[in-house]
Coordinates of C-alpha atoms and ligand atoms in Angstrom, one line a residue:
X1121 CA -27.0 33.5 -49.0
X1122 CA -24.6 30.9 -50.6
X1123 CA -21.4 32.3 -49.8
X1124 CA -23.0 32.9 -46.0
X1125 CA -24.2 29.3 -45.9
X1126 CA -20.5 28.0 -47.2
X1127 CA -18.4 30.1 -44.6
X1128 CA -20.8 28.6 -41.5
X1129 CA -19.8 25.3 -43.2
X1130 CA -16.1 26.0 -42.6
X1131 CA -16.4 27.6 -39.4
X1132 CA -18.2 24.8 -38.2
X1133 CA -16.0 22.1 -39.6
X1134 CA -12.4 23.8 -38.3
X1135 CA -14.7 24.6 -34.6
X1136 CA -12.4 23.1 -32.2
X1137 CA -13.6 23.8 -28.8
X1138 CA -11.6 22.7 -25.1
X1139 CA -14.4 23.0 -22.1
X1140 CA -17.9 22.8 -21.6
X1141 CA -18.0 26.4 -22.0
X1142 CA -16.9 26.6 -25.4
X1143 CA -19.2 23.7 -26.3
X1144 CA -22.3 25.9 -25.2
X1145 CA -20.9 29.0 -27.1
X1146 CA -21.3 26.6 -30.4
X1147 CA -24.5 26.3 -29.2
X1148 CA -25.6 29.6 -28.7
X1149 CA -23.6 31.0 -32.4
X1150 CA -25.3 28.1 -34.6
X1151 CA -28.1 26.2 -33.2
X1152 CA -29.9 28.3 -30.8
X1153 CA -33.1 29.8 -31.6
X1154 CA -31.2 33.5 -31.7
X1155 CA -28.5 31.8 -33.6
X1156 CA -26.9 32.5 -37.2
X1157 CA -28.3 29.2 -38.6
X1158 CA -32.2 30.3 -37.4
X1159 CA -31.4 33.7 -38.7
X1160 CA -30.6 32.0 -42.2
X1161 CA -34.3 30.2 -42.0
X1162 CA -35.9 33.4 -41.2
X1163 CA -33.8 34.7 -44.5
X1164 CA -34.8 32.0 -46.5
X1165 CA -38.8 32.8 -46.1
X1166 CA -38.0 35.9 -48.3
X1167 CA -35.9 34.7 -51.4
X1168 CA -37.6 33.9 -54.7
X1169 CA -39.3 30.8 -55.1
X1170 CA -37.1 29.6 -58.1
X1171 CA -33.9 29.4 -55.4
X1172 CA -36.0 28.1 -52.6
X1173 CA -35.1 24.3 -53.5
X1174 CA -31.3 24.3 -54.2
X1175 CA -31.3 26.9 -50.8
X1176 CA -33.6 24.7 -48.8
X1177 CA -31.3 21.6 -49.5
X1178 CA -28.4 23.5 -48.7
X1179 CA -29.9 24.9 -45.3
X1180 CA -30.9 22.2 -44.1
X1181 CA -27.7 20.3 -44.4
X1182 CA -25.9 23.2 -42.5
X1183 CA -28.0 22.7 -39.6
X1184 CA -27.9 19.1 -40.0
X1185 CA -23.6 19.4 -40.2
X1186 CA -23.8 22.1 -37.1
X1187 CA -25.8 19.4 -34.7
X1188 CA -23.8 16.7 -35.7
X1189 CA -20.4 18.6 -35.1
X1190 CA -22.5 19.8 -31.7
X1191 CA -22.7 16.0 -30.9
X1192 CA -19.6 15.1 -31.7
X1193 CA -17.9 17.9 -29.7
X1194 CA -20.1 16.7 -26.8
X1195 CA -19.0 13.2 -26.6
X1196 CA -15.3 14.1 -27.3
X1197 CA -15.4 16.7 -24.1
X1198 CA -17.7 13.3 -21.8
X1199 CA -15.1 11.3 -22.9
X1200 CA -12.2 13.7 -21.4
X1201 CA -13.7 13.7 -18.3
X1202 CA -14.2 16.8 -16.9
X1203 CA -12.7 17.6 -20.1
X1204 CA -11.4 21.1 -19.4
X1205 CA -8.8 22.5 -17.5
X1206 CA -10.1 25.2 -15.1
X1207 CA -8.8 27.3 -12.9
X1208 CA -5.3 29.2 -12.5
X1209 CA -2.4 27.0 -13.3
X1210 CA 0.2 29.9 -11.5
X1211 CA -1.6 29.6 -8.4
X1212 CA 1.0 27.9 -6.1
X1213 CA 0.3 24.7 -5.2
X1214 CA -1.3 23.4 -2.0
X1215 CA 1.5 23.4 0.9
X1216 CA 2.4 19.3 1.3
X1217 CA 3.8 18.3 4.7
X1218 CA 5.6 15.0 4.1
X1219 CA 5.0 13.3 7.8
X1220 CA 7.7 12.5 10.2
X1221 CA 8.6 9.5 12.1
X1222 CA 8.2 9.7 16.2
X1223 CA 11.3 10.2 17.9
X1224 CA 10.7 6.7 20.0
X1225 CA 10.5 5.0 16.0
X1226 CA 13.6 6.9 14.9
X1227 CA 15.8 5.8 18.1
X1228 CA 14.2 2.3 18.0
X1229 CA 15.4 2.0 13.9
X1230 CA 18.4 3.5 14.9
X1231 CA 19.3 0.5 17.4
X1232 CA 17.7 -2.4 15.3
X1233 CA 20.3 -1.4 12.7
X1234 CA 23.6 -1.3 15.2
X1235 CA 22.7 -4.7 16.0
X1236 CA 21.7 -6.5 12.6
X1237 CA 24.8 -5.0 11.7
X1238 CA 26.2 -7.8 13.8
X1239 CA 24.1 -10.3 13.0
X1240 CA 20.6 -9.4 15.7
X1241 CA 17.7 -10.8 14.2
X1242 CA 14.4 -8.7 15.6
X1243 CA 11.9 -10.8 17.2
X1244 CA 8.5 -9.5 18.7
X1245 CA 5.7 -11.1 21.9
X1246 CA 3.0 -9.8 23.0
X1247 CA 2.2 -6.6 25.0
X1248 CA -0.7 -8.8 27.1
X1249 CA 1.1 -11.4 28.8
X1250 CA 1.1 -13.9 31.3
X1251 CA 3.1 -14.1 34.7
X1252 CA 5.1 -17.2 33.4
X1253 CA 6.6 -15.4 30.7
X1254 CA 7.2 -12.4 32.4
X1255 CA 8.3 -13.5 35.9
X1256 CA 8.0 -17.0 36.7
X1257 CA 10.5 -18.5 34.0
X1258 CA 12.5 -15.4 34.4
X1259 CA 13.7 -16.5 37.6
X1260 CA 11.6 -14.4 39.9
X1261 CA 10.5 -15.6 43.0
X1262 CA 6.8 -16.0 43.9
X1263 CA 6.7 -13.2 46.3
X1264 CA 9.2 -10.7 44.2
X1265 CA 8.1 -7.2 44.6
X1266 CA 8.1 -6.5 40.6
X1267 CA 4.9 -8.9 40.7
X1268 CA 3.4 -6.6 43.4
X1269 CA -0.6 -4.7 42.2
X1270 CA 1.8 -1.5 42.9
X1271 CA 4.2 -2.1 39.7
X1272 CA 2.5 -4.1 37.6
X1273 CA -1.2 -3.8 35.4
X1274 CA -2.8 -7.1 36.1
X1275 CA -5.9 -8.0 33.6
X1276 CA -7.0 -11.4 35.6
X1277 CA -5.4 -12.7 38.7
X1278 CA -6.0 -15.9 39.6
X1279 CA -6.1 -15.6 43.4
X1280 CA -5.7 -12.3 45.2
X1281 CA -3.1 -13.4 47.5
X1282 CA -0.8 -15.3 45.7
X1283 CA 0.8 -14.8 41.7
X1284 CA 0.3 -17.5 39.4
X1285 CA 1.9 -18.1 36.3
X1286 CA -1.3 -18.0 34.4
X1287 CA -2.3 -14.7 36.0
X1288 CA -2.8 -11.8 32.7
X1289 CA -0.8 -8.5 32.8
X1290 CA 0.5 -6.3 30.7
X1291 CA 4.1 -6.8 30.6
X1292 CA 6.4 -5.4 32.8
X1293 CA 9.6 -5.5 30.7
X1294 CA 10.2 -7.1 27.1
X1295 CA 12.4 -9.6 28.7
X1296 CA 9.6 -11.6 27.9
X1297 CA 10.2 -12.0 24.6
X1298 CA 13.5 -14.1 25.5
X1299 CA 11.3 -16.4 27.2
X1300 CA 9.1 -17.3 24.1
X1301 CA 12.0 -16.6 21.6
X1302 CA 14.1 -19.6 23.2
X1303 CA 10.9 -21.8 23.8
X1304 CA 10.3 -21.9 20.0
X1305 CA 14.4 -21.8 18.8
X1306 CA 16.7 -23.5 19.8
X1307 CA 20.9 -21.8 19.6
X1308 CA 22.2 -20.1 18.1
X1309 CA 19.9 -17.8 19.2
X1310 CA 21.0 -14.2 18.4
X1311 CA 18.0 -11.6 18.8
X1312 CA 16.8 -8.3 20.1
X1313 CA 13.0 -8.0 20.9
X1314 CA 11.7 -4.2 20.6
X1315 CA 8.3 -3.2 22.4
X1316 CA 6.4 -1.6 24.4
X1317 CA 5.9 -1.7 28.6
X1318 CA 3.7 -1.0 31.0
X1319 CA 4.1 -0.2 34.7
X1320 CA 1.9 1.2 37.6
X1321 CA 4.0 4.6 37.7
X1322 CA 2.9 7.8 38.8
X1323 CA 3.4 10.2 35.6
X1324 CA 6.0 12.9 35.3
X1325 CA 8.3 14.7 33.2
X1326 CA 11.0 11.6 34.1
X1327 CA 8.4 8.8 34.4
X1328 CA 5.2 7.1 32.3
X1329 CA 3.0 4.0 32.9
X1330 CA 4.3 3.6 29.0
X1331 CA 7.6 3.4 27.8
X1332 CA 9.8 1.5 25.3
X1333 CA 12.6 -1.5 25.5
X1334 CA 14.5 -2.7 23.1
X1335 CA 15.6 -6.6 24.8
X1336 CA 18.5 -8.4 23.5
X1337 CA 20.0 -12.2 23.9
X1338 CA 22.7 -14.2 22.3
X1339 CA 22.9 -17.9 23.1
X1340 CA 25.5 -20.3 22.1
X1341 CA 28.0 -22.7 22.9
X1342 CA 31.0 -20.7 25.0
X1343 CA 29.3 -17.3 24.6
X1344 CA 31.3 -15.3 27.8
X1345 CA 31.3 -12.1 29.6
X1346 CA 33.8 -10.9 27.4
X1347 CA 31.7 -11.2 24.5
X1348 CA 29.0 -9.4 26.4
X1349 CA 31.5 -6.8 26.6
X1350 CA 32.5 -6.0 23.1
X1351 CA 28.8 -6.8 21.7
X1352 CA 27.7 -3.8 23.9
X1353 CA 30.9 -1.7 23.3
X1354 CA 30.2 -1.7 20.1
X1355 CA 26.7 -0.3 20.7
X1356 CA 27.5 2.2 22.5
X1357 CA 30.1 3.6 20.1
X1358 CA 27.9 3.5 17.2
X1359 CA 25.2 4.6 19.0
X1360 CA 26.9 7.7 20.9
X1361 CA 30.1 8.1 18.9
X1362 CA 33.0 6.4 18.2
X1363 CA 35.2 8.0 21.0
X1364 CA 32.6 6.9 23.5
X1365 CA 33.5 4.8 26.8
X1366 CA 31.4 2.5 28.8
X1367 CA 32.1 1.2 32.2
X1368 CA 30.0 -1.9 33.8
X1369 CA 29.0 -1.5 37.2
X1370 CA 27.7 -5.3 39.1
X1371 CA 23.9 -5.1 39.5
X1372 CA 21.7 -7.9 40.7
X1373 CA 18.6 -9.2 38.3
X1374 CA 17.1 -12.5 39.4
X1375 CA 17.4 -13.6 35.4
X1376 CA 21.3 -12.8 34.6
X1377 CA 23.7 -14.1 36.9
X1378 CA 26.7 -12.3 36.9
X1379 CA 24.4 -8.9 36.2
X1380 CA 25.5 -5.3 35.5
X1381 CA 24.3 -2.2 34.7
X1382 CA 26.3 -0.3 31.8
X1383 CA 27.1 3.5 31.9
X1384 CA 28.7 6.0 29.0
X1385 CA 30.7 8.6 30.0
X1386 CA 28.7 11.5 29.8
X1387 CA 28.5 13.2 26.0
X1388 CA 26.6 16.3 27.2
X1389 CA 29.3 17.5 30.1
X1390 CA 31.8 15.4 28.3
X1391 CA 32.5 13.9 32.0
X1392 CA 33.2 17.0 33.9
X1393 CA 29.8 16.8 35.3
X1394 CA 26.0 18.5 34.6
X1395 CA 22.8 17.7 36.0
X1396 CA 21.9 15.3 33.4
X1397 CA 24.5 13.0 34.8
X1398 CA 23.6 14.3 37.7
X1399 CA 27.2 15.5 38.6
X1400 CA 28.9 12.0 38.0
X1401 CA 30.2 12.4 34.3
X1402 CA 28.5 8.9 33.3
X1403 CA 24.9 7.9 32.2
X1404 CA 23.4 4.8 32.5
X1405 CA 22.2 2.8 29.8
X1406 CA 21.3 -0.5 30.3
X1407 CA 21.0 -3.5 32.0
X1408 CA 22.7 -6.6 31.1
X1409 CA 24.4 -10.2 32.5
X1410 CA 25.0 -13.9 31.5
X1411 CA 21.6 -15.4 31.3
X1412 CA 20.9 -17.8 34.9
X1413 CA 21.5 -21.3 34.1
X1414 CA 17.6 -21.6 35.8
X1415 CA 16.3 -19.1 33.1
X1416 CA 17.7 -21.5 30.4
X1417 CA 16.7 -24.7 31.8
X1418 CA 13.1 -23.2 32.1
X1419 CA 13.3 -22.9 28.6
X1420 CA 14.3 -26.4 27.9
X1421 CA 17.6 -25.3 26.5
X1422 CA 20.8 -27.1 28.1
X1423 CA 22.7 -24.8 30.3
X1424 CA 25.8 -27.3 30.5
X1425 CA 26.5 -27.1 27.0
X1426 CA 25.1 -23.5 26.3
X1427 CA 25.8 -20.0 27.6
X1428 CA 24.5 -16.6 26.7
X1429 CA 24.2 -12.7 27.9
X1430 CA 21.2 -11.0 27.4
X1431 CA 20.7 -6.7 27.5
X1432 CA 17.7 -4.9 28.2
X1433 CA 17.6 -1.0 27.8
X1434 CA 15.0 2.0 27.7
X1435 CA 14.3 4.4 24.6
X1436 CA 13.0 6.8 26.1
X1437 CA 16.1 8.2 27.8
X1438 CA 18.4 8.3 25.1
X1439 CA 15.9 9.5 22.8
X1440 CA 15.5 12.6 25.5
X1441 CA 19.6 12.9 25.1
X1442 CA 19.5 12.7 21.6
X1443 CA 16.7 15.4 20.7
X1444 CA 17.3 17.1 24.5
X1445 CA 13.5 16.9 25.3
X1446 CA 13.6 17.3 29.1
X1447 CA 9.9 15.9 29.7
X1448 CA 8.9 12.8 28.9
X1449 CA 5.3 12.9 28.5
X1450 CA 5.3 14.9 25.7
X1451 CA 6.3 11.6 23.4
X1452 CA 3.0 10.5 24.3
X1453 CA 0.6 13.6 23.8
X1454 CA 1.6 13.3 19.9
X1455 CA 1.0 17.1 19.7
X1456 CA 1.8 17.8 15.7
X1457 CA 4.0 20.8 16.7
X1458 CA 6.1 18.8 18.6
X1459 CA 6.6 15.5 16.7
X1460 CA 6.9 17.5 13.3
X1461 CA 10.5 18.2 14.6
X1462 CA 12.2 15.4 13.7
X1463 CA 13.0 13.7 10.4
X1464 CA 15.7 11.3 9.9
X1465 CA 17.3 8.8 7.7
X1466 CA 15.9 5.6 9.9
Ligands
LIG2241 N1 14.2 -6.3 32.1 C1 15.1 -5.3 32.8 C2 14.2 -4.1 33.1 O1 13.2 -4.0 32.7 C3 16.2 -4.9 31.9 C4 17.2 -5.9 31.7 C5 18.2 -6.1 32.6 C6 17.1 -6.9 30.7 C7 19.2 -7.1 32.4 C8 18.0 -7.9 30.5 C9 19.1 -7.9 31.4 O2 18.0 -8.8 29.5 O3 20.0 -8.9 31.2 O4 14.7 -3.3 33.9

């Protein structure tokens, strides 16, 4: 009974054990009631008195070693946390889907990096405006159509005939943004304003009450047409390739004075003509001019000494060119199948 008392001593002692199920098979071998160290009591009842002390002494101290070592092994596999690992480690592993940036973001990045390459700061206003901001320091006059129910969301309106500047909307255009940017700084004023707009637009594949602008100004002492020019040449060359052309066409906006709209030559046809540029070889782009002399003064900035052009373009279209996604509205129904088709580096 010795020698059967000693080896439990060493099993126990070297019992290394890595999950709770292990722990309860320690249990089960040495302290349970069918267990080897209860077998040993039920032994002991039948060995000769004269060995009974020595044996008793011994015994207990195994089952004394066997719940300590139980205890021990206990707090060790708390102290792991869950202490084991379970399961199969071959499995593969979960499928990860790293998520993708919209389209609108990507093209959006894309231009706020052409222009801080040459210095364009980004500046931001808010989507809830008021008429001043959007129209009445822009140059518009009080009757202008673009302040009309039909085009624009009005939140409050002061009187139902008439605008006022202090009517609430939700802004037309982020033109807006040049308003507040030159209230608050003073030139050099170099900036483009990225946001969303809102107009009372029937939806289709080529229209949404929701779209994207990306605004841009430059004032300074002798900024010129020319500069205009090159600023947006640039743009368009590292935006649609370096061989690309641009042509400006005159245009009228009551806040640029001259005013032009700006075309590329068409990359999809390559200027032979497709319906995208609807037979004409060119696309247009944006808008653009020398900022009115009254826009400036309405911003307290001094239009003898100081001149600037501002730009204004959409996202949406030449994120449609870019990715050829012929209907706008799905940029807006963020199905997952549809925006998990882009990735990019911006
Ligand atoms: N705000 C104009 C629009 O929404 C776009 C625009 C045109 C902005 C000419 C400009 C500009 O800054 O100079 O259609």
């Amino acid at each position: 009974m010795i020698d059967k008392i000693n080896s439990l001593l060493t099993e126990i002692s070297e019992a290394k054990i890595s999950n709770s199920g292990e722990l309860e098979m320690f249990r089960i071998r040495f302290l349970s009631k069918k267990g080897l160290i209860s077998d040993l009591f039920e032994e002991f009842r039948n060995i000769p008195p004269s060995d009974k002390k020595v044996l008793g002494q011994k015994l207990n101290m195994l089952k004394q070693t066997a719940l300590e070592k139980y205890n021990f092994l206990r707090s060790n596999l708390a102290e792991a946390g869950s202490g084991s690992i379970s399961g199969d480690l071959t499995r593969p592993a979960f499928p990860y889907f790293p998520g993708t940036r919209h389209p609108i973001s990507i093209v959006r990045n894309e231009i706020i990096s052409i222009f801080s390459r040459i210095g364009f700061t980004v500046s931001e206003g808010p989507e809830i405006e008021d008429d001043d901001h959007v129209f009445t320091k822009l140059n518009f006059a009080p009757e202008h159509p673009a302040r009309d129910m039909q085009d624009t969301f009005y939140i409050s309106r002061i009187s139902e005939e008439d605008s006022s500047p202090d009517d609430i909307l939700l802004r037309t255009h982020t033109s807006s943004v040049q308003v507040r940017v030159m209230q608050k700084q003073k030139p050099p004023i170099r900036t483009i304003s990225p946001g969303r707009v809102f107009r009372n637009e029937a939806i289709s594949a080529r229209a949404h009450c929701i779209f994207h602008q990306v605004e841009g100004l430059y004032i300074d002492e002798n900024v010129s047409f020319a500069d205009l020019r090159q600023t947006l040449l640039f743009f368009a060359r590292e935006m649609y390739g370096k061989d690309t052309r641009i042509r400006l066409r005159p245009s009228y906006f009551p806040f640029t004075e001259p005013s032009a709209e700006m075309d590329v030559n068409c990359t999809i046809c390559g200027g032979k003509g497709c319906n995208v540029c609807k037979y004409t070889g060119w696309l247009e782009v944006l808008g653009c001019g020398m900022v009115h002399p009254a826009v400036l003064e309405a911003c307290d900035i001094d239009s003898r000494k100081y001149t600037g052009f501002a730009f204004g373009m959409g996202i949406e279209r030449p994120a449609m060119l870019k990715y050829q996604v012929n209907d706008l509205r799905l940029y807006f129904e963020n199905d997952i199948r549809f925006l998990q088709q882009f990735s990019s580096a911006f």
